[in-house]
Every structure is written in C-alpha cells, then in structure tokens.
Short mmCIF file of C-alpha atoms and ligand atoms in Angstrom, two decimals:
data_model
loop_
_atom_site.label_atom_id
_atom_site.label_comp_id
_atom_site.label_asym_id
_atom_site.label_seq_id
_atom_site.Cartn_x
_atom_site.Cartn_y
_atom_site.Cartn_z
CA MET I 120 116.54 -57.03 40.21
CA ARG I 121 114.27 -55.42 37.26
CA ARG I 122 116.39 -53.64 34.79
CA LEU I 123 115.06 -50.19 35.41
CA LEU I 124 114.02 -48.66 31.87
CA VAL I 125 113.86 -44.93 30.99
CA ALA I 126 112.51 -44.11 27.61
CA GLY I 127 111.34 -41.07 25.72
CA ASN I 128 107.78 -40.55 23.80
CA TRP I 129 109.28 -37.77 21.62
CA LYS I 130 105.20 -37.78 20.41
CA MET I 131 105.09 -35.53 17.53
CA ASN I 132 108.41 -33.46 17.68
CA LYS I 133 111.74 -32.81 15.92
CA THR I 134 112.80 -32.54 12.39
CA ASN I 135 114.75 -35.09 11.50
CA ARG I 136 117.54 -32.35 11.30
CA GLU I 137 117.16 -32.23 14.93
CA ALA I 138 116.10 -35.72 15.78
CA VAL I 139 119.83 -36.46 14.62
CA SER I 140 121.60 -33.47 16.28
CA PHE I 141 119.05 -34.88 19.64
CA VAL I 142 121.02 -38.00 19.35
CA SER I 143 124.28 -37.24 18.10
CA GLU I 144 125.02 -35.40 22.15
CA LEU I 145 123.43 -37.96 24.07
CA VAL I 146 124.90 -40.98 22.32
CA ASP I 147 127.68 -39.20 24.14
CA LYS I 148 126.06 -37.90 27.67
CA VAL I 149 125.18 -41.64 28.56
CA LYS I 150 127.71 -43.59 27.20
CA MET I 151 128.62 -44.24 31.09
CA PHE I 152 125.21 -45.82 31.95
CA LYS I 153 125.14 -49.29 31.92
CA ARG I 154 122.26 -50.46 34.31
CA CYS I 155 119.68 -49.18 32.75
CA GLU I 156 118.23 -49.12 29.75
CA ILE I 157 117.42 -46.52 28.02
CA ALA I 158 115.05 -45.98 25.12
CA VAL I 159 114.35 -43.12 22.15
CA CYS I 160 111.02 -43.39 20.56
CA PRO I 161 110.82 -40.25 17.68
CA PRO I 162 108.59 -39.89 14.98
CA PHE I 163 108.47 -42.27 11.81
CA THR I 164 110.36 -39.47 9.55
CA ALA I 165 113.41 -39.92 12.19
CA LEU I 166 113.75 -43.31 13.57
CA SER I 167 115.75 -45.33 10.30
CA GLU I 168 118.82 -41.85 11.01
CA VAL I 169 118.30 -42.41 14.58
CA VAL I 170 118.69 -46.28 14.83
CA GLU I 171 121.86 -45.70 12.24
CA ILE I 172 123.35 -42.89 15.12
CA THR I 173 122.66 -45.42 18.35
CA ASN I 174 124.06 -48.85 16.45
CA GLY I 175 126.25 -50.01 18.64
CA SER I 176 125.76 -47.65 21.75
CA ASN I 177 123.47 -48.36 25.04
CA ILE I 178 120.92 -46.66 22.96
CA GLU I 179 118.12 -48.45 21.68
CA VAL I 180 114.58 -47.24 19.66
CA GLY I 181 111.51 -47.15 19.50
CA ALA I 182 107.99 -46.49 17.25
CA GLN I 183 105.33 -44.75 18.73
CA ASN I 184 102.86 -46.67 16.45
CA VAL I 185 102.36 -49.35 14.19
CA TYR I 186 99.40 -51.09 12.53
CA PRO I 187 98.72 -54.63 12.80
CA ALA I 188 99.46 -56.19 9.72
CA ASP I 189 103.27 -57.18 7.64
CA SER I 190 101.72 -55.33 4.19
CA GLY I 191 98.26 -53.91 2.00
CA ALA I 192 96.02 -51.67 1.75
CA PHE I 193 96.68 -49.26 4.58
CA THR I 194 97.57 -45.91 3.68
CA GLY I 195 99.13 -44.42 5.94
CA GLU I 196 100.33 -46.79 7.64
CA VAL I 197 103.73 -48.28 8.80
CA SER I 198 104.09 -52.56 9.31
CA PRO I 199 106.00 -53.99 12.30
CA LEU I 200 108.00 -55.69 9.49
CA MET I 201 108.89 -52.24 8.43
CA LEU I 202 109.62 -51.75 11.61
CA LYS I 203 112.09 -54.52 12.09
CA ASP I 204 113.80 -54.09 8.81
CA ILE I 205 115.56 -50.77 9.63
CA GLY I 206 116.60 -52.27 12.70
CA VAL I 207 113.87 -50.95 15.87
CA ASP I 208 113.79 -52.18 19.03
CA TYR I 209 110.34 -50.87 20.22
CA VAL I 210 106.62 -50.18 19.64
CA ILE I 211 104.95 -48.14 22.58
CA ILE I 212 101.02 -49.22 21.38
CA GLY I 213 98.12 -47.65 22.97
CA HIS I 214 99.14 -44.88 24.52
CA SER I 215 96.03 -42.23 25.71
CA GLU I 216 97.15 -39.84 23.28
CA ARG I 217 96.05 -42.87 20.38
CA ARG I 218 93.01 -44.25 22.59
CA LYS I 219 91.59 -40.81 22.61
CA TYR I 220 92.17 -38.79 18.93
CA PHE I 221 92.55 -41.59 16.92
CA LYS I 222 89.87 -44.24 18.82
CA GLU I 223 91.91 -47.06 18.79
CA THR I 224 89.48 -49.19 21.33
CA ASP I 225 91.69 -52.11 23.21
CA GLU I 226 91.12 -55.01 21.01
CA PHE I 227 92.63 -52.72 18.00
CA VAL I 228 95.42 -51.79 20.75
CA ASN I 229 95.98 -55.81 21.67
CA GLN I 230 95.75 -57.33 17.78
CA LYS I 231 99.27 -54.62 17.73
CA VAL I 232 100.49 -56.07 20.62
CA HIS I 233 100.56 -59.30 19.03
CA SER I 234 101.24 -58.11 15.34
CA VAL I 235 104.81 -56.35 17.48
CA VAL I 236 105.73 -60.04 19.45
CA GLU I 237 105.33 -62.06 17.08
CA LYS I 238 107.91 -60.05 15.07
CA GLY I 239 109.98 -59.56 18.01
CA LEU I 240 110.22 -56.38 18.21
CA LYS I 241 109.40 -55.61 21.96
CA VAL I 242 106.00 -53.78 23.50
CA ILE I 243 105.50 -50.64 25.94
CA LEU I 244 102.22 -51.44 25.91
CA CYS I 245 100.02 -47.89 27.52
CA ILE I 246 97.13 -48.20 30.19
CA GLY I 247 95.88 -45.15 32.65
CA GLU I 248 92.64 -43.40 33.76
CA THR I 249 91.03 -40.06 33.22
CA LEU I 250 90.58 -37.38 35.75
CA GLU I 251 86.95 -38.31 35.81
CA GLU I 252 87.47 -41.69 35.87
CA ARG I 253 89.94 -41.18 39.45
CA GLN I 254 86.95 -39.35 40.84
CA ALA I 255 84.35 -42.11 40.53
CA ASN I 256 86.58 -44.55 41.87
CA LYS I 257 87.01 -46.49 38.38
CA THR I 258 91.06 -46.28 38.39
CA PHE I 259 91.27 -49.40 38.74
CA ASP I 260 88.72 -50.67 36.71
CA VAL I 261 89.91 -49.80 33.99
CA VAL I 262 93.82 -50.16 34.48
CA LYS I 263 92.51 -53.72 34.28
CA ARG I 264 90.74 -53.65 31.58
CA GLU I 265 93.78 -52.58 29.58
CA LEU I 266 95.42 -54.90 31.20
CA VAL I 267 93.61 -57.85 29.78
CA GLY I 268 92.59 -56.16 26.66
CA GLY I 269 95.96 -56.32 25.53
CA LEU I 270 97.37 -58.77 26.62
CA LYS I 271 93.79 -61.19 25.67
CA GLY I 272 95.92 -64.72 23.91
CA ILE I 273 99.15 -63.36 25.37
CA THR I 274 101.70 -65.99 26.86
CA ALA I 275 103.37 -66.29 29.60
CA SER I 276 107.40 -66.72 27.37
CA GLN I 277 106.06 -63.16 24.60
CA LEU I 278 105.25 -61.44 28.53
CA GLU I 279 109.46 -60.97 28.11
CA ASN I 280 109.33 -58.83 25.03
CA ILE I 281 105.86 -56.50 26.90
CA VAL I 282 106.51 -53.29 28.84
CA ILE I 283 103.25 -51.54 30.51
CA ALA I 284 103.72 -48.08 31.02
CA TYR I 285 100.80 -46.71 33.64
CA GLU I 286 99.59 -43.21 32.15
CA PRO I 287 97.65 -41.32 34.12
CA ILE I 288 96.40 -39.23 31.70
CA TRP I 289 94.93 -37.00 34.39
CA ALA I 290 99.12 -36.12 34.81
CA ILE I 291 100.40 -36.55 31.06
CA GLY I 292 101.58 -32.76 29.95
CA THR I 293 99.91 -31.27 32.76
CA GLY I 294 102.47 -30.60 35.04
CA ILE I 295 100.84 -32.74 37.59
CA THR I 296 102.57 -35.57 38.17
CA ALA I 297 100.99 -38.78 40.46
CA THR I 298 102.86 -38.27 43.55
CA PRO I 299 104.32 -41.29 43.64
CA GLU I 300 102.17 -43.71 46.44
CA GLN I 301 99.61 -42.69 43.49
CA ALA I 302 102.06 -44.56 41.47
CA GLU I 303 103.09 -47.14 43.26
CA GLU I 304 99.30 -48.30 43.92
CA VAL I 305 98.02 -48.48 40.60
CA ILE I 306 101.50 -49.41 39.56
CA SER I 307 101.50 -52.54 42.41
CA PHE I 308 97.85 -53.51 41.63
CA ILE I 309 99.26 -53.94 38.13
CA ARG I 310 101.92 -56.17 38.98
CA SER I 311 99.46 -58.81 40.75
CA GLU I 312 97.09 -58.89 38.35
CA ILE I 313 99.82 -60.30 36.04
CA THR I 314 100.70 -62.42 39.58
CA LYS I 315 96.17 -63.69 38.62
CA LEU I 316 97.22 -63.72 34.52
CA TYR I 317 100.23 -65.83 34.59
CA ASP I 318 101.95 -66.54 37.74
CA ASN I 319 104.09 -64.79 40.88
CA GLU I 320 107.40 -65.60 39.46
CA VAL I 321 106.48 -64.40 35.36
CA ALA I 322 104.55 -60.32 37.34
CA GLN I 323 108.51 -60.46 39.45
CA ASN I 324 110.54 -60.49 36.46
CA PHE I 325 107.72 -58.36 34.70
CA ARG I 326 108.59 -54.48 33.70
CA ILE I 327 105.76 -51.82 34.95
CA LEU I 328 106.88 -48.14 34.24
CA TYR I 329 105.26 -44.78 34.95
CA GLY I 330 105.41 -42.07 32.83
CA GLY I 331 102.91 -38.74 33.06
CA SER I 332 105.80 -34.90 34.00
CA ILE I 333 108.10 -36.95 34.88
CA LYS I 334 111.23 -34.61 35.43
CA PRO I 335 113.94 -34.61 37.30
CA ASP I 336 113.62 -33.07 40.23
CA ASN I 337 110.24 -36.03 40.65
CA PHE I 338 111.75 -39.01 39.36
CA GLU I 339 113.79 -40.16 42.37
CA ALA I 340 111.45 -40.53 44.95
CA ILE I 341 109.22 -41.96 41.76
CA VAL I 342 111.60 -44.82 40.62
CA ALA I 343 113.27 -45.59 44.72
CA GLU I 344 109.01 -46.84 44.93
CA GLU I 345 109.29 -50.88 45.17
CA ASP I 346 107.60 -51.83 41.75
CA ILE I 347 108.13 -48.94 39.48
CA ASP I 348 110.77 -49.49 36.93
CA GLY I 349 111.49 -46.56 35.19
CA GLY I 350 109.61 -43.93 33.04
CA LEU I 351 107.92 -43.32 30.25
CA VAL I 352 109.14 -39.67 29.85
CA GLY I 353 107.39 -36.88 27.19
CA GLY I 354 108.36 -33.55 28.02
CA ALA I 355 111.53 -34.19 29.18
CA SER I 356 112.96 -36.32 27.04
CA LEU I 357 112.55 -33.80 24.51
CA LYS I 358 115.60 -32.05 26.35
CA VAL I 359 119.21 -33.63 26.17
CA ASP I 360 120.00 -32.37 29.60
CA SER I 361 117.15 -33.03 31.23
CA PHE I 362 117.16 -36.77 29.21
CA ALA I 363 119.92 -37.86 30.32
CA ARG I 364 119.84 -36.52 33.95
CA LEU I 365 116.55 -38.69 34.13
CA VAL I 366 118.75 -41.67 32.81
CA GLU I 367 120.77 -40.45 35.33
CA ILE I 368 118.83 -40.69 38.35
CA ALA I 369 117.42 -44.88 37.22
CA GLU I 370 121.17 -45.75 37.16
CA GLU I 371 121.68 -44.27 40.78
CA ARG I 372 118.37 -46.71 41.51
CA GLN I 373 119.71 -49.98 39.49
CA ALA I 374 121.87 -52.63 41.65
P1 13P L 97 105.19 -35.18 29.65
O1 13P L 97 105.52 -36.70 30.67
O2 13P L 97 104.92 -35.07 28.59
O3 13P L 97 103.71 -35.56 30.48
O4 13P L 97 104.44 -37.43 28.86
C1 13P L 97 104.37 -38.51 28.56
C2 13P L 97 103.78 -39.09 28.62
O5 13P L 97 102.39 -39.40 27.32
C3 13P L 97 104.84 -40.39 27.57
O6 13P L 97 103.74 -41.07 27.08
#
C-alpha cells in the first residue's frame, strides 16, 4: 500500500519564534505515529530552525517555493542547493497562489520540478481547477494540462520523488471542501493519466494528495477513498492539535 502523507502548508504564517514553539510541541504530539509520513512547510525564514528541531524525529520539512537555478543574480530567490544544504526534504511547487499572484506558468513550474529532483529533493506538485473552470466542465482538461506540463521530461525513476497535490482552487481557504467523491473522481483520473504517461506499476505506486479546506472532521472520509494518499493542509495545519489529529486520522487509515 502507498504510504499516506500529511503535509502542512503554512503559507505566509508564523514568525520564527512561533514556528519554533509550534514544532517543539508537534514533535512530541506525533512521535508515536510511525506508519504515515508527516511534513511541515514553514516560510523560508523558519526553515533552518525547524529542520534542526525536527532532526531525528518523524517530521520532515518542506519549503513552499524555489527558484530553478543553483545560484546567480536572482534577487530575492532561494535555490534548491540552498534548501538541500540546510536539510530540507520537500519543496511545494506550482501552488495555485503562486500561479495566480506570481503568474507562474506550467513551463516555469516544470523547470522548478527538474531543478529540485536533480538535487535529490522531493516535490509536492500542486494542480487544480478554478470554480469557473469546473462550472465550464474543464476540470479534467485543466488538471491534465498542469499535470503533463509540470512533469514534462520527468523519468519514471525521478517520479518516485514527486507527489501530486490535487487542490481545487474553489476549495482552498473557503471552507468548502470537495466532497470525497469529487476529490476521488479527479484523483483517480490523475492516476489514470500517470498510467498513460508512464505505466500501471508506476501509477499504482504514485502518491496523490488532496488539498482544500481539510479539517479533522472531514479528513477521515477523504482518506477513506481508494486513490487519495493524504492531504496538503493549509489552515488546519497552523494549530498543533488539529494538525496532530489529521496525522492520527491518516495513521489509523494506513495499513
Ligand atoms: P486550506 O486547507 O486552508 O484550504 O489550504 C489548502 C492549501 O492551499 C494547501 O496548500
């Protein structure tokens, strides 16, 4: 069975001090959960200390963005090399907020994916449709375009270090969760597209998360779905108790 992943995307939240206090408490709260995988993705300013505090624990650490070059004249950017150097495990790429506010294209997202896997780091690649696209019956087209575009040139062995997060934009931060059936419908479609791009064995081992208004009271039904391998969590990852509860739910579901 695929290993479930519960990843917290903190977005632009928590000062360094708040991050340190949060993870110090979290380490203890989730230390008994060994079956599922746990990750937190703090802002850049807190990454280094969060990596240190979680060292030797069952919590991995992700960055929320990256620039696809080792170094150079890219004011304000952070490279995969720098992230690897401080011990980061994951990088979130292509989040809808970056696509929307920072105009990231599939091509740029794809460059980032390559630069991160080439450094041996793992990727959480986000894809998902807007409400207008869903209402115009374009969900599958959009998801397929972002999937194929984001994974262009990625080999089957590189894919082992990539996880997709399907995040319908209309469900992010809105309190409106996709129903488990809606999420499963798209996520099983993504798995079938992975079969077409690679093969069935690769697709069966490949992890696909759901993201969008996940809460302790809806997560159990979401991870009960056949193809959903965990969650990328925004708001509910900012409180130790709710995040730890989500991890516990994944742990119970994990065989
Ligand atoms: P919320 O869980 O706050 O809806 O955010 C989801 C998300 O965007 C995670 O990346």
